[in-house]
mmCIF file of C-alpha atoms in Angstrom:
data_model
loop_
_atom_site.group_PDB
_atom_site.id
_atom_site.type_symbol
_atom_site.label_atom_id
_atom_site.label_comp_id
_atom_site.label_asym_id
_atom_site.label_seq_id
_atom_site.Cartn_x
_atom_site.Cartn_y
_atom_site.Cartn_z
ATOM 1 C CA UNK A 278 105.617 -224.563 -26.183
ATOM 2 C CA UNK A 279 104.857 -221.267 -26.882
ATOM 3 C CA UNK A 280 104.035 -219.611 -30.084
ATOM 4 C CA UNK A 281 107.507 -217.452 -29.800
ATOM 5 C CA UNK A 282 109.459 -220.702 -29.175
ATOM 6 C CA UNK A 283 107.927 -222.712 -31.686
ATOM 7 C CA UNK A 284 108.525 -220.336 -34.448
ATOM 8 C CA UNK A 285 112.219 -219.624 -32.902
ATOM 9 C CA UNK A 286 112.493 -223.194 -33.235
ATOM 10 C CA UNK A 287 111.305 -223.874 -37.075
ATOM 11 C CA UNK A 288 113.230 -221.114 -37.981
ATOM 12 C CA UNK A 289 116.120 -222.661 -36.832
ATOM 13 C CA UNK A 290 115.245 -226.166 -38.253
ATOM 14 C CA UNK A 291 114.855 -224.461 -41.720
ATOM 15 C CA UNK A 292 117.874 -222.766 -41.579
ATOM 16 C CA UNK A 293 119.620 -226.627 -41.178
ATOM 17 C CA UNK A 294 117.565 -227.810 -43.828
ATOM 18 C CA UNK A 295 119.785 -225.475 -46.486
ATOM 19 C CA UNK A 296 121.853 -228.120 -46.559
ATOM 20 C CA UNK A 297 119.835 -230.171 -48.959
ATOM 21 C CA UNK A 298 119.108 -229.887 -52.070
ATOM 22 C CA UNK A 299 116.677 -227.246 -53.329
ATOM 23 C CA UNK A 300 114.230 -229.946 -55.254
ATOM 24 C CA UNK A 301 114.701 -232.441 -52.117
ATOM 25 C CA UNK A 302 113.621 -229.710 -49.870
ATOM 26 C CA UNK A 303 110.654 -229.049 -52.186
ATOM 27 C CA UNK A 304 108.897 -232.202 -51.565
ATOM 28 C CA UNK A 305 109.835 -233.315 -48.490
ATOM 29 C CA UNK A 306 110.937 -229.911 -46.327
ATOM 30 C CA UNK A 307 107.826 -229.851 -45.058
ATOM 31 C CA UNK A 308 107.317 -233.464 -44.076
ATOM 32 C CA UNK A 309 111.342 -233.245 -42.700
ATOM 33 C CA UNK A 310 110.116 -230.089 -40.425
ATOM 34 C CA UNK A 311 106.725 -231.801 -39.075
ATOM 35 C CA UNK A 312 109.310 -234.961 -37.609
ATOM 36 C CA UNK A 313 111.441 -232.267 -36.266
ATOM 37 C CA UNK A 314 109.016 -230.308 -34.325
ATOM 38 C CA UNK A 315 107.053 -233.262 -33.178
ATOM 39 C CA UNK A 316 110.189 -234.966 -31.622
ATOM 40 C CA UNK A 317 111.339 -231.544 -29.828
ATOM 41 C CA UNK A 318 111.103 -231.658 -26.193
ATOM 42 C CA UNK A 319 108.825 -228.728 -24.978
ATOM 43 C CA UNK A 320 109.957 -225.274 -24.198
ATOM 44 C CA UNK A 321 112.943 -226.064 -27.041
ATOM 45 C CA UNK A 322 113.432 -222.900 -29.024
ATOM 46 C CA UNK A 323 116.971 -223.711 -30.800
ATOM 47 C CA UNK A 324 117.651 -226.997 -32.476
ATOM 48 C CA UNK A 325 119.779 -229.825 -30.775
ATOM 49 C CA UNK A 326 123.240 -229.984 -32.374
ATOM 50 C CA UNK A 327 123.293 -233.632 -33.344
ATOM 51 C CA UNK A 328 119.656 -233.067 -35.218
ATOM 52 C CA UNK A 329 121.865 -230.677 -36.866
ATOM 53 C CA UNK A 330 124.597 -232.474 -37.392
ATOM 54 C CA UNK A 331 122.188 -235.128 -38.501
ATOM 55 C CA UNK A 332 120.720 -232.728 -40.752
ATOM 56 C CA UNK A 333 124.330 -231.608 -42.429
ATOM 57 C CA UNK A 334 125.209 -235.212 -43.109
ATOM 58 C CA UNK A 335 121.414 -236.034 -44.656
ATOM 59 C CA UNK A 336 121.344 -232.998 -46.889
ATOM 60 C CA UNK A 337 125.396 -233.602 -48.202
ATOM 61 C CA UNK A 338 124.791 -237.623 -48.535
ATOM 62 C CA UNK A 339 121.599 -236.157 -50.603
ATOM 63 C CA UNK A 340 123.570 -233.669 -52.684
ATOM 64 C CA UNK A 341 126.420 -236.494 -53.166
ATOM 65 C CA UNK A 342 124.936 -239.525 -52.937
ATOM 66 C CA UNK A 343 124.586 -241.435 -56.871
ATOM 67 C CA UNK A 344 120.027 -241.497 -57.445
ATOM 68 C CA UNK A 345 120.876 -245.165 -58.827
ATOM 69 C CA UNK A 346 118.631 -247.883 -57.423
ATOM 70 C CA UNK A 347 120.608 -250.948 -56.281
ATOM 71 C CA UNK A 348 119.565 -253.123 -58.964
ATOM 72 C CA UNK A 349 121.494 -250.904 -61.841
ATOM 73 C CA UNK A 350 124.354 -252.444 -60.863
ATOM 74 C CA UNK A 351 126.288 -251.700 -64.198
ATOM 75 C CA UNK A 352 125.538 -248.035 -63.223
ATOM 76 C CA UNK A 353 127.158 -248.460 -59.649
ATOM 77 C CA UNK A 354 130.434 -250.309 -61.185
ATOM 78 C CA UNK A 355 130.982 -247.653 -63.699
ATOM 79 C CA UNK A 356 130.715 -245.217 -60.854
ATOM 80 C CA UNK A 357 133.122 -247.130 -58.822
ATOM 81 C CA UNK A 358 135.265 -247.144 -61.959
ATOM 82 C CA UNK A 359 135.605 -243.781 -61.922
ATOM 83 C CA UNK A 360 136.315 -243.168 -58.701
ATOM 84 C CA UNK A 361 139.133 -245.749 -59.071
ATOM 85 C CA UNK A 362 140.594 -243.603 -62.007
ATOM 86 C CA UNK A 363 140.405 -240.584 -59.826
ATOM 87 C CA UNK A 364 142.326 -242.322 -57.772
ATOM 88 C CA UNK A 365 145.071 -243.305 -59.865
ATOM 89 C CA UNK A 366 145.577 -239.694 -61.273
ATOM 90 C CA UNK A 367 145.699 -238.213 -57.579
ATOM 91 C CA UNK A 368 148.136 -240.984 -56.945
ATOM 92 C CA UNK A 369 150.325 -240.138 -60.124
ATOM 93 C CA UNK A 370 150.340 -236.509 -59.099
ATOM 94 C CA UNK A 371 151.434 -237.238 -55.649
ATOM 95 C CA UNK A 372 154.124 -239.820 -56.630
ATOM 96 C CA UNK A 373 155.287 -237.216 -59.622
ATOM 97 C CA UNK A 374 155.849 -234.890 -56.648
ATOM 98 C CA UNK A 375 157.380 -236.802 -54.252
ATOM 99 C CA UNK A 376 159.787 -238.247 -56.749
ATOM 100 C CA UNK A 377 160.626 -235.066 -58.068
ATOM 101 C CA UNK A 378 163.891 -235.527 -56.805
ATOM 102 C CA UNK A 379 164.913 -239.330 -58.500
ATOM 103 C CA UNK A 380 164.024 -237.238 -61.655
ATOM 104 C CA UNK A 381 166.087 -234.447 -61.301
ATOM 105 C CA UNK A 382 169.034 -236.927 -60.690
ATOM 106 C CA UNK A 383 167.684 -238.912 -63.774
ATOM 107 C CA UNK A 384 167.574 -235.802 -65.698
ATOM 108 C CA UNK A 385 171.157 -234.634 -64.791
ATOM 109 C CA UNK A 386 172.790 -238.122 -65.431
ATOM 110 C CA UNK A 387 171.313 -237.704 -69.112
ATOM 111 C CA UNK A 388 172.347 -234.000 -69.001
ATOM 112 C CA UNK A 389 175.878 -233.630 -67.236
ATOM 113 C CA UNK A 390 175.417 -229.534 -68.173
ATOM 114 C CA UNK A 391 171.873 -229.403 -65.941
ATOM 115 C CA UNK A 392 171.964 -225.995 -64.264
ATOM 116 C CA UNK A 393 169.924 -225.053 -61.247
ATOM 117 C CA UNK A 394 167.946 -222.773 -63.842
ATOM 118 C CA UNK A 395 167.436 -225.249 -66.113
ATOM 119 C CA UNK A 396 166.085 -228.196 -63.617
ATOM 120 C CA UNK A 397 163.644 -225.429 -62.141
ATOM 121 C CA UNK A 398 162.453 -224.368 -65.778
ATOM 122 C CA UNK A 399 161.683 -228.224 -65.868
ATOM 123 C CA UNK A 400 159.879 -228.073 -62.828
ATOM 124 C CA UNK A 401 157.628 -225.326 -63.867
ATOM 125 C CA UNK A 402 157.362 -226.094 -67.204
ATOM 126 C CA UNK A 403 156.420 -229.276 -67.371
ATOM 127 C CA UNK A 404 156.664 -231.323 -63.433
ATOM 128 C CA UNK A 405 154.414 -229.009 -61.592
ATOM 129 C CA UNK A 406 151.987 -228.499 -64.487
ATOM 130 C CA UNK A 407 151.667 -232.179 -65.081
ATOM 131 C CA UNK A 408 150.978 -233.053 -61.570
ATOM 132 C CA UNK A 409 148.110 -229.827 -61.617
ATOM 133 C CA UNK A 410 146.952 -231.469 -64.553
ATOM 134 C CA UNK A 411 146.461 -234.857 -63.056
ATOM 135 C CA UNK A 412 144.884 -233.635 -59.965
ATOM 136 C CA UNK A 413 142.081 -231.365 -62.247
ATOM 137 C CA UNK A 414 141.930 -234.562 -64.002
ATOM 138 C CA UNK A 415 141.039 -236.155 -60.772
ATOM 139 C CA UNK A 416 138.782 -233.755 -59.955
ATOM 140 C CA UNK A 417 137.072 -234.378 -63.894
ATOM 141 C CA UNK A 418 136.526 -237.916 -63.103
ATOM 142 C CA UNK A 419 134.755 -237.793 -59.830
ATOM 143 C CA UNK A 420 132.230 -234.397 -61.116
ATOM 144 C CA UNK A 421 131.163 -236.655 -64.172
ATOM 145 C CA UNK A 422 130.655 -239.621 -61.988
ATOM 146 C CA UNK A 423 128.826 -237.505 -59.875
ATOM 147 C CA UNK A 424 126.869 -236.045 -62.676
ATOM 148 C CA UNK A 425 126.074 -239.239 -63.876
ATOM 149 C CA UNK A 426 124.938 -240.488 -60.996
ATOM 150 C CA UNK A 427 122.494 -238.285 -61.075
ATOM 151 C CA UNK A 428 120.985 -239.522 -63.903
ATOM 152 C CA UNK A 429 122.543 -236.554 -66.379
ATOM 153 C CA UNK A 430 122.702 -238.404 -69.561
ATOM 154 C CA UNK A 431 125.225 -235.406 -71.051
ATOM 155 C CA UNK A 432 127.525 -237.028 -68.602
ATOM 156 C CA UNK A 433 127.847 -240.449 -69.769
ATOM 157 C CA UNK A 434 128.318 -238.717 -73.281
ATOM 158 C CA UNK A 435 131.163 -236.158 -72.121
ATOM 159 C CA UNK A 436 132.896 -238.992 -70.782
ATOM 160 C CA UNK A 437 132.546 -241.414 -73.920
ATOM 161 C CA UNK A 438 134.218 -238.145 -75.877
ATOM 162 C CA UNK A 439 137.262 -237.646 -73.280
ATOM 163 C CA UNK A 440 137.793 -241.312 -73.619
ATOM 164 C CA UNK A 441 137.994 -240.918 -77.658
ATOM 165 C CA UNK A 442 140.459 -237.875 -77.111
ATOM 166 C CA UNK A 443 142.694 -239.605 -74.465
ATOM 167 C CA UNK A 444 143.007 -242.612 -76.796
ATOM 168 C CA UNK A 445 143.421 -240.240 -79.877
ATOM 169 C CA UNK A 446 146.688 -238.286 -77.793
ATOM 170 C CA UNK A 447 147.499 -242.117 -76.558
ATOM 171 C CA UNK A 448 148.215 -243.302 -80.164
ATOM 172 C CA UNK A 449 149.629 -240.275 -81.285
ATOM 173 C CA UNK A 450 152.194 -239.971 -78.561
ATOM 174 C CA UNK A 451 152.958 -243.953 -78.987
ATOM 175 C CA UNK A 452 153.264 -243.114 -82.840
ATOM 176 C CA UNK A 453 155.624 -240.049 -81.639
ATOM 177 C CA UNK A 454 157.957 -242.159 -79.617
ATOM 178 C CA UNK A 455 156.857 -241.652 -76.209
ATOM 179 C CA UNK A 456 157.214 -244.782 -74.780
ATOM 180 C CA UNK A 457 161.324 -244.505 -75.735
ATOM 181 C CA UNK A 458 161.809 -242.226 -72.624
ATOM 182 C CA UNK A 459 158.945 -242.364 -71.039
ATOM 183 C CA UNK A 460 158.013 -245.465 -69.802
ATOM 184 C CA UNK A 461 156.361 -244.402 -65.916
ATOM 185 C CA UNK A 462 154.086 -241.850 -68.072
ATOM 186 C CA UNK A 463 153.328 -244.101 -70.265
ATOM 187 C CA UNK A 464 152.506 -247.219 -67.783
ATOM 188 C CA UNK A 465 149.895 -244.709 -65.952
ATOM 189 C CA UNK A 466 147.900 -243.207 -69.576
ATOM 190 C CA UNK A 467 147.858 -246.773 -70.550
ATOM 191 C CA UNK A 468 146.327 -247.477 -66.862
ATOM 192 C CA UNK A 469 144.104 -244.824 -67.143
ATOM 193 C CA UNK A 470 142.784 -245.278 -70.757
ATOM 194 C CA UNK A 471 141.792 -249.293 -69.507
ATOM 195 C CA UNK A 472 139.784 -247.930 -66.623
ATOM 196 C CA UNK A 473 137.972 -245.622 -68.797
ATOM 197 C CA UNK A 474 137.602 -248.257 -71.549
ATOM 198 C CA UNK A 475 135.219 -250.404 -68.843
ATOM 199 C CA UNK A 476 133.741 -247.359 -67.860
ATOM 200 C CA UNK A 477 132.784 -246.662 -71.208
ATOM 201 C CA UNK A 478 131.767 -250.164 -71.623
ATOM 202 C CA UNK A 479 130.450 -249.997 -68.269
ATOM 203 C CA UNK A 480 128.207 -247.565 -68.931
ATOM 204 C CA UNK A 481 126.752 -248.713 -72.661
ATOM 205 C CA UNK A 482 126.000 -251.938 -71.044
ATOM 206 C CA UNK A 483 124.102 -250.334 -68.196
ATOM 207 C CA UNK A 484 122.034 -247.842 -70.976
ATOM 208 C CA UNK A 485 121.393 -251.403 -73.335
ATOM 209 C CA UNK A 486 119.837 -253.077 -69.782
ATOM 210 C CA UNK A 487 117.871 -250.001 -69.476
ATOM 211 C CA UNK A 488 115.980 -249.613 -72.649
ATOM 212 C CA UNK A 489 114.723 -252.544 -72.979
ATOM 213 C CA UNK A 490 112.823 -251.901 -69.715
ATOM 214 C CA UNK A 491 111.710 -248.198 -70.955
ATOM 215 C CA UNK A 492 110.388 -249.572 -74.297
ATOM 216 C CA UNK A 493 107.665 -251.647 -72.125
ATOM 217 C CA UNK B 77 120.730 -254.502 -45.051
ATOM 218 C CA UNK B 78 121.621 -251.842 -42.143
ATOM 219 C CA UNK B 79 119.518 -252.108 -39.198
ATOM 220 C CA UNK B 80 117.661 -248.860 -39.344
ATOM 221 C CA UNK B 81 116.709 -249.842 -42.707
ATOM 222 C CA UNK B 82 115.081 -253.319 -41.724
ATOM 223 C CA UNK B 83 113.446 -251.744 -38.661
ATOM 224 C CA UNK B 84 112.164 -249.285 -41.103
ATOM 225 C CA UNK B 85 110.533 -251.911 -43.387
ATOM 226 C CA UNK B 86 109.595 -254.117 -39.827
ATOM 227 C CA UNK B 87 107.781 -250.290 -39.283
ATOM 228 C CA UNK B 88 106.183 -250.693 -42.424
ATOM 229 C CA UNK B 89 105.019 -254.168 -42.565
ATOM 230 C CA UNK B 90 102.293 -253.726 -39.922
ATOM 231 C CA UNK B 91 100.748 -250.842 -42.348
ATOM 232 C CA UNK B 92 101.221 -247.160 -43.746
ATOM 233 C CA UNK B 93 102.866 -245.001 -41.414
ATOM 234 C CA UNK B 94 104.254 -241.600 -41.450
ATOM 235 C CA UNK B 95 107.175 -240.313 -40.452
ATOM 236 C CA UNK B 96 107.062 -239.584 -37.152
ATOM 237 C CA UNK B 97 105.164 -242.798 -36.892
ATOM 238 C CA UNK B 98 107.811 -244.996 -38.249
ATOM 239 C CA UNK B 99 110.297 -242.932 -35.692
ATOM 240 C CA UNK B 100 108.235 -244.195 -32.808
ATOM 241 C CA UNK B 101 107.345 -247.245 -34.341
ATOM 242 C CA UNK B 102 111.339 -248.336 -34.623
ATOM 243 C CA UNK B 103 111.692 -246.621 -30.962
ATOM 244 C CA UNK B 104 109.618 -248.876 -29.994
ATOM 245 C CA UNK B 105 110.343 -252.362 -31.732
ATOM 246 C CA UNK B 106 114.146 -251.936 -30.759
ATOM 247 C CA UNK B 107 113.226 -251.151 -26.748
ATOM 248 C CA UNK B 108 114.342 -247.601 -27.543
ATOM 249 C CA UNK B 109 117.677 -248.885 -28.700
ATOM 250 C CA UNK B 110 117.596 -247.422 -32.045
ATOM 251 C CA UNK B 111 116.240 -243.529 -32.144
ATOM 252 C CA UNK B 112 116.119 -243.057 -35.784
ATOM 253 C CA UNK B 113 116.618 -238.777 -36.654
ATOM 254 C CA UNK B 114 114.887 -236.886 -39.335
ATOM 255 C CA UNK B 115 117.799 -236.783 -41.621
ATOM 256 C CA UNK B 116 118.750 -239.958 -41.225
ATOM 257 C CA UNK B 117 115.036 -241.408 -42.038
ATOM 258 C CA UNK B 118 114.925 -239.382 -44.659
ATOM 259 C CA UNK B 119 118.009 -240.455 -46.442
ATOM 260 C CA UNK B 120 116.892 -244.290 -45.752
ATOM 261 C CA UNK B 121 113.202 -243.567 -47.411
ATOM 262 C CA UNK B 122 114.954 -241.927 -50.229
ATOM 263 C CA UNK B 123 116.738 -244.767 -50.545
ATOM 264 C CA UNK B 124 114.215 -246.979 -50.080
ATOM 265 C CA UNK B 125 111.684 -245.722 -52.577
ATOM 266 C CA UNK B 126 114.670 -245.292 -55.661
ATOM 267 C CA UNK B 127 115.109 -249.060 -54.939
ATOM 268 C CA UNK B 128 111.124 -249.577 -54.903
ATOM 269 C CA UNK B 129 111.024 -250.992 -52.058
ATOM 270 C CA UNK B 130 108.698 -248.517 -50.150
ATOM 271 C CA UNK B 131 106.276 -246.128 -51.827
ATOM 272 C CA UNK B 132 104.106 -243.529 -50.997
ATOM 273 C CA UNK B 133 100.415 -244.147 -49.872
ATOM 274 C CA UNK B 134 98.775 -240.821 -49.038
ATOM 275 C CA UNK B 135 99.460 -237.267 -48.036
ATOM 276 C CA UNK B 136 96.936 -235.749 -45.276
ATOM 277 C CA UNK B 137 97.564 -232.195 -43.763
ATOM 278 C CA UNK B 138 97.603 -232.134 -39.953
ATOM 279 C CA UNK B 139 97.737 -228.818 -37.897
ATOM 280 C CA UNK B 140 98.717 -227.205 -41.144
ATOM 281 C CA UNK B 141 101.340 -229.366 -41.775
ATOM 282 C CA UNK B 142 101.808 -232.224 -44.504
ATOM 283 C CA UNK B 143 102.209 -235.988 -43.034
ATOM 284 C CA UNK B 144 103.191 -238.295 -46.383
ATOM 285 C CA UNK B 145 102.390 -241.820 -45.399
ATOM 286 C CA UNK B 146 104.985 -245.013 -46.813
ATOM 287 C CA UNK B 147 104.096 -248.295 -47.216
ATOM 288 C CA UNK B 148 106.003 -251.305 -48.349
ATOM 289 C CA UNK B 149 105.450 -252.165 -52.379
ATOM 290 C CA UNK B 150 105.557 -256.099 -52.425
ATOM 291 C CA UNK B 151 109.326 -256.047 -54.119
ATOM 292 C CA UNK B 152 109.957 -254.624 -49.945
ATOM 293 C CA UNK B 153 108.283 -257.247 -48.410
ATOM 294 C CA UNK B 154 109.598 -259.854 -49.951
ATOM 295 C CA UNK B 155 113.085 -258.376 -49.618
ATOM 296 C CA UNK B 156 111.988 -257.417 -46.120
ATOM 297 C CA UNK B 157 111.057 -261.219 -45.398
ATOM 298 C CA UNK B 158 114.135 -262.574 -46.897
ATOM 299 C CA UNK B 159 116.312 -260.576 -44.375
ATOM 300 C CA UNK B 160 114.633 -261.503 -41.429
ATOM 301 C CA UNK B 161 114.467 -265.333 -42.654
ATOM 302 C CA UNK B 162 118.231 -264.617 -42.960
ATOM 303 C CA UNK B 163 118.831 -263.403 -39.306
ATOM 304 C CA UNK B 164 116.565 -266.313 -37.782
ATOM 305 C CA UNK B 165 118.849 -268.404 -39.781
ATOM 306 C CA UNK B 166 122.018 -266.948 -38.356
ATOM 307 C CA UNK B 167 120.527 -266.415 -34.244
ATOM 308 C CA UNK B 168 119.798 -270.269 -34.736
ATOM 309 C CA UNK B 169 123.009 -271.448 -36.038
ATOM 310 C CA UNK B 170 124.610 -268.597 -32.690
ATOM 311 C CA UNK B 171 122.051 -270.366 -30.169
ATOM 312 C CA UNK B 172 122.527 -274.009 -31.490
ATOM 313 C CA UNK B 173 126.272 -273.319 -30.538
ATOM 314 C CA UNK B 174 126.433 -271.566 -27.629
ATOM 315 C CA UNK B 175 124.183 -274.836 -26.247
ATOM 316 C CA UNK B 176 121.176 -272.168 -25.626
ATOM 317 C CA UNK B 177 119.285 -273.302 -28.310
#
């Protein structure tokens, strides 16, 4: 290979290797590079496209992946947890949406005097922002699990204090009344408040298996 | 356990190898079958060493470039033993009824 080719070559490689994280590619770019160049064929000046695409899917499963060794399994079920309650919200947005309609209907047998104005007011006052609201929600759930994951301990505390203000608004809107006309809304928080509970429990279990273990 | 993960440790067992070497190495224990790529081997020895199964030897610079050497931490070859005791268990029980056995 010539000099021109080889350097065409791991500049290309290095290029590819953007894809993983900045502290990964710190201790092992190097080592990552030396495998690349020593299985390129000769004469090879641009990288294959499935080392690349190999490349793209090692640096995002490195960005993504949870750093939790398989033995913390507490750690992995809380994770799994919260990718379950991200779940649920996405699916209450998407079933508040697509339901939009048996509402309206619900609405206007309640309301005889609904007019077109009025239902749409209700759909951007309160349908559309709820379902927004769920899917940033969503979105909340799977960034902390990612951030705890890896191994941010502000994470696990963020969470614990979301799950004290979701069951502060849960009580309060029970104590309001909310489960009198309500009762879909109310089925889901309750959902969603359990699945954080074992999270929360999840997690405090996982950090009481883990200090004994620092402490030696 | 994945395959390219137990041919990894299988690359491993014999001694410390680098990466390339445990490329070739798994090339070569799976009749060129299985032709590990850098990013995947390096997500699998990530893995590996957060689970402590593998670890890191030495580091030597070759032609100006660094070569980190693995090798399996006894936690990985015990683990790596159990797994193949597992599929010798399993190709028996396949052989015993296909009358090959």
């Amino acid at each position: 290979m010539t000099p021109a080719a080889a350097a065409d070559l791991e500049r290309g490689y290095r290029r590819w290797l953007r894809w993983y994280p900045r502290s990964f590619r710190r201790e092992h770019g190097d080592e990552i590079l030396a495998v690349l160049l020593a299985g390129a064929g000769q004469g090879r000046r641009r990288p294959d496209p499935v080392e690349c695409l190999d490349l793209v899917r090692g640096g995002l499963r490195m960005r993504l992946r949870p750093s939790v060794p398989s033995s913390d399994r507490s750690t992995r079920r809380a994770l799994g947890l919260m990718c379950l309650g991200a779940a649920l919200e996405l699916a209450a947005a998407i079933s508040l949406l697509a339901t939009v309609d048996d509402v309206r209907s619900a609405v206007a047998s309640a309301n005889p005097g609904l007019t077109d104005g009025e239902w749409h007011a209700v759909v951007a006052g309160h349908i559309e922002p709820t379902a927004l609201a769920a899917c940033a929600a969503a979105g909340l759930w799977l960034w902390l699990a990612w951030a705890i994951g890896r191994g941010h301990r502000w994470a696990g505390i963020a969470f614990a204090v979301l799950w004290c203000v979701n069951t502060y608004g849960l009580v309060d809107g029970l104590a309001g009344g909310s489960a009198a006309y309500a009762r879909g809304d109310l089925a889901i928080a309750i959902l969603l408040w359990l699945v954080q509970l074992a999270t929360v429990a999840t997690l405090l279990a996982a950090r009481a298996r883990r200090q004994p273990l620092a402490r030696r | 356990m994945q395959e390219a993960t137990f041919l990894i440790l299988t690359a491993l067992a014999a001694g410390s190898q680098h990466g390339y070497g445990i490329v070739a190495d798994v090339a070569a224990i799976s009749d060129g079958r299985v032709r590990l790529r850098a990013g995947t081997l390096y997500s699998a020895l990530d893995r590996l060493r957060l689970d402590g199964l593998i670890e890191v030897d030495r580091e030597e610079i070759v032609d100006n470039r660094l070569r980190r050497y693995y090798r399996l931490t006894p936690g990985g070859g015990r683990q790596l033993a159990a797994e193949a005791a597992r599929f010798r268990s399993n190709a028996a029980a396949a052989l015993a009824r296909l009358g090959l056995a």
